[in-house]
PDB file of C-alpha atoms in Angstrom:
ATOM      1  CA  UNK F   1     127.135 143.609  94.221  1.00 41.00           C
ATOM      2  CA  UNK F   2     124.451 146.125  94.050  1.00 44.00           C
ATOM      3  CA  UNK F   3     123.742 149.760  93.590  1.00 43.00           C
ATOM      4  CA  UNK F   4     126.444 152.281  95.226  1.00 41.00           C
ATOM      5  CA  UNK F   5     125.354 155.899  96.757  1.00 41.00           C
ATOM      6  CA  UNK F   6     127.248 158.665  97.653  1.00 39.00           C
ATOM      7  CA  UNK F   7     126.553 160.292 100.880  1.00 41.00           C
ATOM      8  CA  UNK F   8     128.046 163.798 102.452  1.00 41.00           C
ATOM      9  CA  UNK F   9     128.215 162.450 105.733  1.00 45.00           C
ATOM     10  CA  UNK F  10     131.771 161.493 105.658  1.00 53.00           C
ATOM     11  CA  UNK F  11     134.107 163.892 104.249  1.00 56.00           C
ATOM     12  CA  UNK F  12     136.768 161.046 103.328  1.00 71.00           C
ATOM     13  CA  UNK F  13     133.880 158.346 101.792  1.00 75.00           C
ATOM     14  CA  UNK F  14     134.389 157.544  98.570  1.00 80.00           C
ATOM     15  CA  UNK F  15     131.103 155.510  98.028  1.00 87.00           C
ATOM     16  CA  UNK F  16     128.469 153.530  99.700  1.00 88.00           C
ATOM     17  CA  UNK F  17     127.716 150.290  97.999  1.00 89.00           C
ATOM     18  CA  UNK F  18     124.317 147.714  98.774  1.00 86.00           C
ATOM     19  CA  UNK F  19     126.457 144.458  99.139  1.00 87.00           C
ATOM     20  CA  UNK F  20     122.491 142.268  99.431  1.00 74.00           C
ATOM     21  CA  UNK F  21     119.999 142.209 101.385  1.00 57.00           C
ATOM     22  CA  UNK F  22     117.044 144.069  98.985  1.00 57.00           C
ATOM     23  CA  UNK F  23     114.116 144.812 100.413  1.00 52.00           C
ATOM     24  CA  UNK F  24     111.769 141.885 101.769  1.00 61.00           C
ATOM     25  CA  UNK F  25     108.603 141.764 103.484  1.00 71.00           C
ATOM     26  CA  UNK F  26     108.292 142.967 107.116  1.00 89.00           C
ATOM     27  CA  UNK F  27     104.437 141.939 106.695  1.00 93.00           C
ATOM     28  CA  UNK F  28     104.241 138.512 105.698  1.00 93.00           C
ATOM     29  CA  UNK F  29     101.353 137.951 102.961  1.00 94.00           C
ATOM     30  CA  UNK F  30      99.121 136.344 104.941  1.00 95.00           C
ATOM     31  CA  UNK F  31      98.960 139.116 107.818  1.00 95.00           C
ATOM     32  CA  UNK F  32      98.286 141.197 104.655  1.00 95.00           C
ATOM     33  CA  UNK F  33      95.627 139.709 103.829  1.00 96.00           C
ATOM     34  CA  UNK F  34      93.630 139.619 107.028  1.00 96.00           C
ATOM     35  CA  UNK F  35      94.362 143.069 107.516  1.00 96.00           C
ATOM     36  CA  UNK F  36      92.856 143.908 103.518  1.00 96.00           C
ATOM     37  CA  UNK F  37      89.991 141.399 104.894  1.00 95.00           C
ATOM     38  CA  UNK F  38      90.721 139.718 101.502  1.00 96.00           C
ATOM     39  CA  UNK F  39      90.231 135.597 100.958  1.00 93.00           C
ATOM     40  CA  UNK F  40      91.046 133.154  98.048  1.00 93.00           C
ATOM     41  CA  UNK F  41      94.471 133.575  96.102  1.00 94.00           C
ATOM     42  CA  UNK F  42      93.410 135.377  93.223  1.00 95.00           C
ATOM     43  CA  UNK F  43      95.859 138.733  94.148  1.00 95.00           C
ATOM     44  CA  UNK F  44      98.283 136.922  96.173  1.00 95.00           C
ATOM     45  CA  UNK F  45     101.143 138.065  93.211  1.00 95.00           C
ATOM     46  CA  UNK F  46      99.727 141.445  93.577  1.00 94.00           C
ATOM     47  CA  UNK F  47      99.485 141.764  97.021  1.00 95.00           C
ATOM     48  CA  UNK F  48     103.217 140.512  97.457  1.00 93.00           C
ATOM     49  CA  UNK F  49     104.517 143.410  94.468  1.00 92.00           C
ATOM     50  CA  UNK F  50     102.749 146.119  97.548  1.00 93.00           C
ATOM     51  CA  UNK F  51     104.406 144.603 100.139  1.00 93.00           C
ATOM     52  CA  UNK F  52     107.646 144.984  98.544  1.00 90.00           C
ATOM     53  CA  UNK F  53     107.172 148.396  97.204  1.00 91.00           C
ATOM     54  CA  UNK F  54     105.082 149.417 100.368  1.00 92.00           C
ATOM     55  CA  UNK F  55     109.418 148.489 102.286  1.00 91.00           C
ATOM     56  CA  UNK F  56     111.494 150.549 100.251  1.00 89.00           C
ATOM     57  CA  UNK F  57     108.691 153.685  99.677  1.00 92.00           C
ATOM     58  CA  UNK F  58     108.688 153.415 103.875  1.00 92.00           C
ATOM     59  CA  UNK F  59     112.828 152.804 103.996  1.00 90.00           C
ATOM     60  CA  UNK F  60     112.984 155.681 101.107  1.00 90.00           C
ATOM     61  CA  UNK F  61     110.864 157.844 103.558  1.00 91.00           C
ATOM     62  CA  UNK F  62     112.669 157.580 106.894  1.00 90.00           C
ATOM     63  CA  UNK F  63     116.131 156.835 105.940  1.00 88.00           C
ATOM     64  CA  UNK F  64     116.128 153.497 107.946  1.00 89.00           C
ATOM     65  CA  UNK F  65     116.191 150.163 106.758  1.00 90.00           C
ATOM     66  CA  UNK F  66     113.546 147.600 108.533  1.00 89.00           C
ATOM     67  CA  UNK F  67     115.307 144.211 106.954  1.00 87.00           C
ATOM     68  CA  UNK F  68     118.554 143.489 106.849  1.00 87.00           C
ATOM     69  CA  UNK F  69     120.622 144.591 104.358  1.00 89.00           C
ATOM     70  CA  UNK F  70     124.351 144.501 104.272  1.00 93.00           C
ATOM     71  CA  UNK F  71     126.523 147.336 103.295  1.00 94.00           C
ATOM     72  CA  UNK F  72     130.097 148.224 102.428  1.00 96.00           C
ATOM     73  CA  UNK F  73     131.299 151.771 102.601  1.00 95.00           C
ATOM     74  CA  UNK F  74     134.778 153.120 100.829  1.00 95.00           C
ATOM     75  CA  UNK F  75     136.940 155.457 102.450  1.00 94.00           C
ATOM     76  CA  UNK F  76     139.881 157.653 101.058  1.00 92.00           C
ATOM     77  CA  UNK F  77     141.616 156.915 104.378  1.00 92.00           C
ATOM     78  CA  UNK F  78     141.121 156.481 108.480  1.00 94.00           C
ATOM     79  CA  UNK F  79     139.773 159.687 109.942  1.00 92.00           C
ATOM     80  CA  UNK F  80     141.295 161.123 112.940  1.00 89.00           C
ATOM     81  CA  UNK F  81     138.817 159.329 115.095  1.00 91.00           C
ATOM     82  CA  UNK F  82     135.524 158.764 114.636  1.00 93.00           C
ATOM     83  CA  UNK F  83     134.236 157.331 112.016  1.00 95.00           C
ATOM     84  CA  UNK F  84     129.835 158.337 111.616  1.00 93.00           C
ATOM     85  CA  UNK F  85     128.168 155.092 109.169  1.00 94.00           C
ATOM     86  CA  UNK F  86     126.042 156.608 106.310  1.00 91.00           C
ATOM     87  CA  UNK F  87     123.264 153.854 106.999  1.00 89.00           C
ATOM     88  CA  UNK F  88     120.982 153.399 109.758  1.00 89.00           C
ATOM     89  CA  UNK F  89     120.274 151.298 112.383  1.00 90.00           C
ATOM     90  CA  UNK F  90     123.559 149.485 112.684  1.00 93.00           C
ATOM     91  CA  UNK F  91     123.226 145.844 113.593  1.00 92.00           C
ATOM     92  CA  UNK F  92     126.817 144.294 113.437  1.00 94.00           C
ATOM     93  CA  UNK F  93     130.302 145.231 111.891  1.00 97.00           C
ATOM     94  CA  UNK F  94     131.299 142.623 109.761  1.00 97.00           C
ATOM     95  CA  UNK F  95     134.805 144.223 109.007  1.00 98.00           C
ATOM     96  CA  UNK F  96     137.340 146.528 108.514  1.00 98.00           C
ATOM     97  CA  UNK F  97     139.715 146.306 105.896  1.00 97.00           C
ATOM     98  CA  UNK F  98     142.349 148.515 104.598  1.00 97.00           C
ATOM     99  CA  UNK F  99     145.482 148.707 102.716  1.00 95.00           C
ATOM    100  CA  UNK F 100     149.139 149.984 104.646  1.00 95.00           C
ATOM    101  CA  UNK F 101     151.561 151.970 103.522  1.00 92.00           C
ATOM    102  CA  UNK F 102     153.266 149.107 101.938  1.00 92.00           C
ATOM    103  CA  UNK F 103     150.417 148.713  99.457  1.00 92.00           C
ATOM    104  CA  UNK F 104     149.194 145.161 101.767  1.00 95.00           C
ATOM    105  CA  UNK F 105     145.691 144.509 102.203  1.00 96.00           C
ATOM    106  CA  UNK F 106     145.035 144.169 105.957  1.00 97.00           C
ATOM    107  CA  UNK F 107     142.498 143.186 108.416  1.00 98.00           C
ATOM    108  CA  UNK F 108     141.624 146.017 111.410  1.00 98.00           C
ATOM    109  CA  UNK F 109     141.404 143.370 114.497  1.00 97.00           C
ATOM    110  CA  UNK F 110     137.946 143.750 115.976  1.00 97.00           C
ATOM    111  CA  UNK F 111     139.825 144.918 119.838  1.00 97.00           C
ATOM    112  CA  UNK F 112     141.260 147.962 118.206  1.00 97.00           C
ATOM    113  CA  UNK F 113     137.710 149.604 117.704  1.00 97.00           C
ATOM    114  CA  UNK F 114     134.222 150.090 119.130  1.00 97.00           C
ATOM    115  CA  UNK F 115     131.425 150.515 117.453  1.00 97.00           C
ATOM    116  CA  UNK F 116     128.244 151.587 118.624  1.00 95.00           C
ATOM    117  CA  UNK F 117     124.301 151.918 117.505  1.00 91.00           C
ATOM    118  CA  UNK F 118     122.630 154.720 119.101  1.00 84.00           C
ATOM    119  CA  UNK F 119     118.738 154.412 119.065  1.00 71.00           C
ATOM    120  CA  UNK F 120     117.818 156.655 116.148  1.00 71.00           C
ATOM    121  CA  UNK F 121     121.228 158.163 115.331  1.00 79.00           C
ATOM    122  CA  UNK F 122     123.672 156.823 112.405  1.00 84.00           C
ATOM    123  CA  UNK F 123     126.431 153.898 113.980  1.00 92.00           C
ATOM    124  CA  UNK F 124     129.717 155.133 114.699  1.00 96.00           C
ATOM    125  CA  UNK F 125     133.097 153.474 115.621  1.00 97.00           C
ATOM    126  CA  UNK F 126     136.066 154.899 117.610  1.00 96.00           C
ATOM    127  CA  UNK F 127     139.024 153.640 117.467  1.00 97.00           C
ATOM    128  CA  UNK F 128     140.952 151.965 120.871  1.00 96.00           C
ATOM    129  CA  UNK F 129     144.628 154.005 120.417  1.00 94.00           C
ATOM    130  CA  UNK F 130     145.250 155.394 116.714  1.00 94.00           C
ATOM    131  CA  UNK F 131     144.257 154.429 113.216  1.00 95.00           C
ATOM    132  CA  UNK F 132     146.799 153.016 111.452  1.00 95.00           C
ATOM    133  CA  UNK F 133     148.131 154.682 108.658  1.00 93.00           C
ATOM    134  CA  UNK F 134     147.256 153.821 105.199  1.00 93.00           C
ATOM    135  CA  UNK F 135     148.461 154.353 101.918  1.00 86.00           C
ATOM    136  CA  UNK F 136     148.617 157.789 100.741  1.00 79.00           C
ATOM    137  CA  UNK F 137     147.972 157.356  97.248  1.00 75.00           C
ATOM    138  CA  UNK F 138     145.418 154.783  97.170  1.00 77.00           C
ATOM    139  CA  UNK F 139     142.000 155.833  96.461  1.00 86.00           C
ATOM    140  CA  UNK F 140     139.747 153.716  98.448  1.00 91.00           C
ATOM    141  CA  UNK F 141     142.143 152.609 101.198  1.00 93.00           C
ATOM    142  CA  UNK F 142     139.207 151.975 103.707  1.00 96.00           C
ATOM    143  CA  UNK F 143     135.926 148.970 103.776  1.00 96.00           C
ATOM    144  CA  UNK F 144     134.088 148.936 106.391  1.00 97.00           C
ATOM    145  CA  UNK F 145     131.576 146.232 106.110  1.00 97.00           C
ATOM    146  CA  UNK F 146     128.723 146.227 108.395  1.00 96.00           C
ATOM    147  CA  UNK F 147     124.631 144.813 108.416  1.00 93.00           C
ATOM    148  CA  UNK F 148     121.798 147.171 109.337  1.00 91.00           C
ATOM    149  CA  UNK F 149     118.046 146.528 109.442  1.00 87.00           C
ATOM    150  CA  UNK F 150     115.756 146.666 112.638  1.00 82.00           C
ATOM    151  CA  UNK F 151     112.518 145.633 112.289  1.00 79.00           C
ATOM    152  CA  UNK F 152     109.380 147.803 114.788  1.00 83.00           C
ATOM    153  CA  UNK F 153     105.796 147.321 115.218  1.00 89.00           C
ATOM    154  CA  UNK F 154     105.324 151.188 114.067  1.00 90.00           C
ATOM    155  CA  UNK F 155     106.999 150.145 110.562  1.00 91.00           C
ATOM    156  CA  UNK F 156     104.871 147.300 110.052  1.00 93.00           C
ATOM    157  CA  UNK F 157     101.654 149.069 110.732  1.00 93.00           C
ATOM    158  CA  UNK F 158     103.044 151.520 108.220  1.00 93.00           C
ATOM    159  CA  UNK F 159     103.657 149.028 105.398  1.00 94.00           C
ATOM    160  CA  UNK F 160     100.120 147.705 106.334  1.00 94.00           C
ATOM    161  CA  UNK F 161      98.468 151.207 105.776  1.00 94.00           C
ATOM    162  CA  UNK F 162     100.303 151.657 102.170  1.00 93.00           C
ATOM    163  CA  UNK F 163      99.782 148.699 101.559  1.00 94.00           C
ATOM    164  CA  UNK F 164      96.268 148.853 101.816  1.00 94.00           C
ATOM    165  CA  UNK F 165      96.131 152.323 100.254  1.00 92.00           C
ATOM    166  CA  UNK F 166      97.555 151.065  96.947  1.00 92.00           C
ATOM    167  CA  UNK F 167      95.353 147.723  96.898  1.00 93.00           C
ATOM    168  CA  UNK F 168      91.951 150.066  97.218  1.00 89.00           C
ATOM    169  CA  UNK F 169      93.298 152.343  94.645  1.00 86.00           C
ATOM    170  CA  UNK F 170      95.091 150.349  92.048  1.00 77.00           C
ATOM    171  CA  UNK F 171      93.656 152.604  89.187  1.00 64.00           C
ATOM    172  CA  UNK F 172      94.801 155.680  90.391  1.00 55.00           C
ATOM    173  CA  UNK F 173      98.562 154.214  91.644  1.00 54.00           C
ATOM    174  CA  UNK F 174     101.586 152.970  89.958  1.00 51.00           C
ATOM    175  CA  UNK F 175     103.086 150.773  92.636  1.00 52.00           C
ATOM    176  CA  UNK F 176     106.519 151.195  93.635  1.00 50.00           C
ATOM    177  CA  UNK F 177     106.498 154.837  92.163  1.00 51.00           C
ATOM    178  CA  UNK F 178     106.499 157.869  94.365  1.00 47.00           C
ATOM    179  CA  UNK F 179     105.251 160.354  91.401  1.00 44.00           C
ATOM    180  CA  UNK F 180     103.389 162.802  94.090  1.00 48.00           C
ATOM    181  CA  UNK F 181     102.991 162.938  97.609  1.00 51.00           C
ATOM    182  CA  UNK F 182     101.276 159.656  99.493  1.00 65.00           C
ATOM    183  CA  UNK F 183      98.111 161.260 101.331  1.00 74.00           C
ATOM    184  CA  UNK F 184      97.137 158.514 104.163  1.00 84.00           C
ATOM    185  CA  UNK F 185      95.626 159.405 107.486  1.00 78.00           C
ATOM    186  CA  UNK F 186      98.716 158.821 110.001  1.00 83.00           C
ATOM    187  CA  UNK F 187     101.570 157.706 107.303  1.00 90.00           C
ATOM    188  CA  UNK F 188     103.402 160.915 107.895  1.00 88.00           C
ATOM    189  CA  UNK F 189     103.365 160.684 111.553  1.00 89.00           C
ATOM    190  CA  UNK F 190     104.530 156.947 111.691  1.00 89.00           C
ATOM    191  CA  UNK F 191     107.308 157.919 109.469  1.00 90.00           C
ATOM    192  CA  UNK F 192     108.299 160.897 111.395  1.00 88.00           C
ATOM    193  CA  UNK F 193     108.464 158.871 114.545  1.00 87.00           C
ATOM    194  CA  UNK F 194     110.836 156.046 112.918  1.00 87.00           C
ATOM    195  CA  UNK F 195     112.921 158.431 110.897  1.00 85.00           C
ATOM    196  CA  UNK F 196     113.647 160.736 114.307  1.00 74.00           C
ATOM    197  CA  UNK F 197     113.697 157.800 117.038  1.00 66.00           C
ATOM    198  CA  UNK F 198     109.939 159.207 118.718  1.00 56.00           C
ATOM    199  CA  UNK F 199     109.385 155.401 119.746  1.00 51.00           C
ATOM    200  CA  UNK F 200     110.222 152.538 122.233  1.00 47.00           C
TER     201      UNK F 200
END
């Protein structure tokens, strides 16, 4: 398993872990390189360390995730009925586990639940009927398991302009460190627009 965050978003989360799914290129290398106008092989290590830190700084910045990544988030117990995701865009619930009142592990059969993926908006599920109960005095009663990453053209031109900022000013850059603000004509308004949904 990976790292584990803890969000405010749910009052009864316990934690948010990254399950896999780290970040990968959106931009292949070789649509890097046409766009840096740059032949030969010579930085193709380089170039593929940008790419890669060019993701997550652009993931870091919107609070999205462009590849698919698959989560698992902890909960003290079922809310009363719906239940907001802490990470954005939702693809797919993988599952909901939980332990009863008798202490059992159980599965939460996919036809007692929706869930749902607004465009820019967290997922959410709502239950079909009521939650069933869990136990009381177990601390973490709740998995959800679910895979998010959702992959736009405004997100790859955005990885292409960092991407091309760091390679033309590798002296003054330490890449995949966000020490001070990241000035690039348009960067800020790409990322506004995938962080807030201001796209089709």
């Amino acid at each position: 398993m990976g790292f584990f965050y803890v969000y405010p978003l749910n009052t009864l989360m316990l934690k948010l872990i990254s399950v896999d799914g780290e970040a990968t290129d959106i931009v292949t290398l070789n649509q890097a390189k046409e766009h840096l106008r740059v032949d030969g092989t010579n930085d193709d290590t380089y170039i593929t360390a940008l790419l890669s830190a060019a993701v997550n700084y652009i993931e870091e910045e919107t609070g999205r995730d462009f590849v698919s990544k698959t989560w698992e988030e902890v909960l003290n117990g079922f809310p009363s009925y719906k239940i907001e995701l802490a990470k954005p865009p939702l693809d797919e619930i993988t599952s909901i586990t939980y332990v009863d009142e008798n202490g059992d592990s159980q599965v939460l059969p996919t036809n007692k639940y929706e869930s749902f993926s607004p465009h820019y908006m967290p997922g959410f599920i709502i239950p079909k009927g009521a939650y069933p109960q869990t136990a009381s005095n177990n601390e973490g009663a709740v998995v959800i398991r679910y895979t998010t990453g959702s992959t736009h053209d405004l997100a790859k031109h955005a990885v292409k302009l960092l991407v091309a900022h760091w390679y033309e000013n590798r002296e003054a850059e330490i890449v995949g460190t966000i020490s001070s603000p990241i000035k690039i004509a348009g960067l800020d308004r790409l990322c506004n627009l995938l962080a807030h949904g201001g796209y089709h």
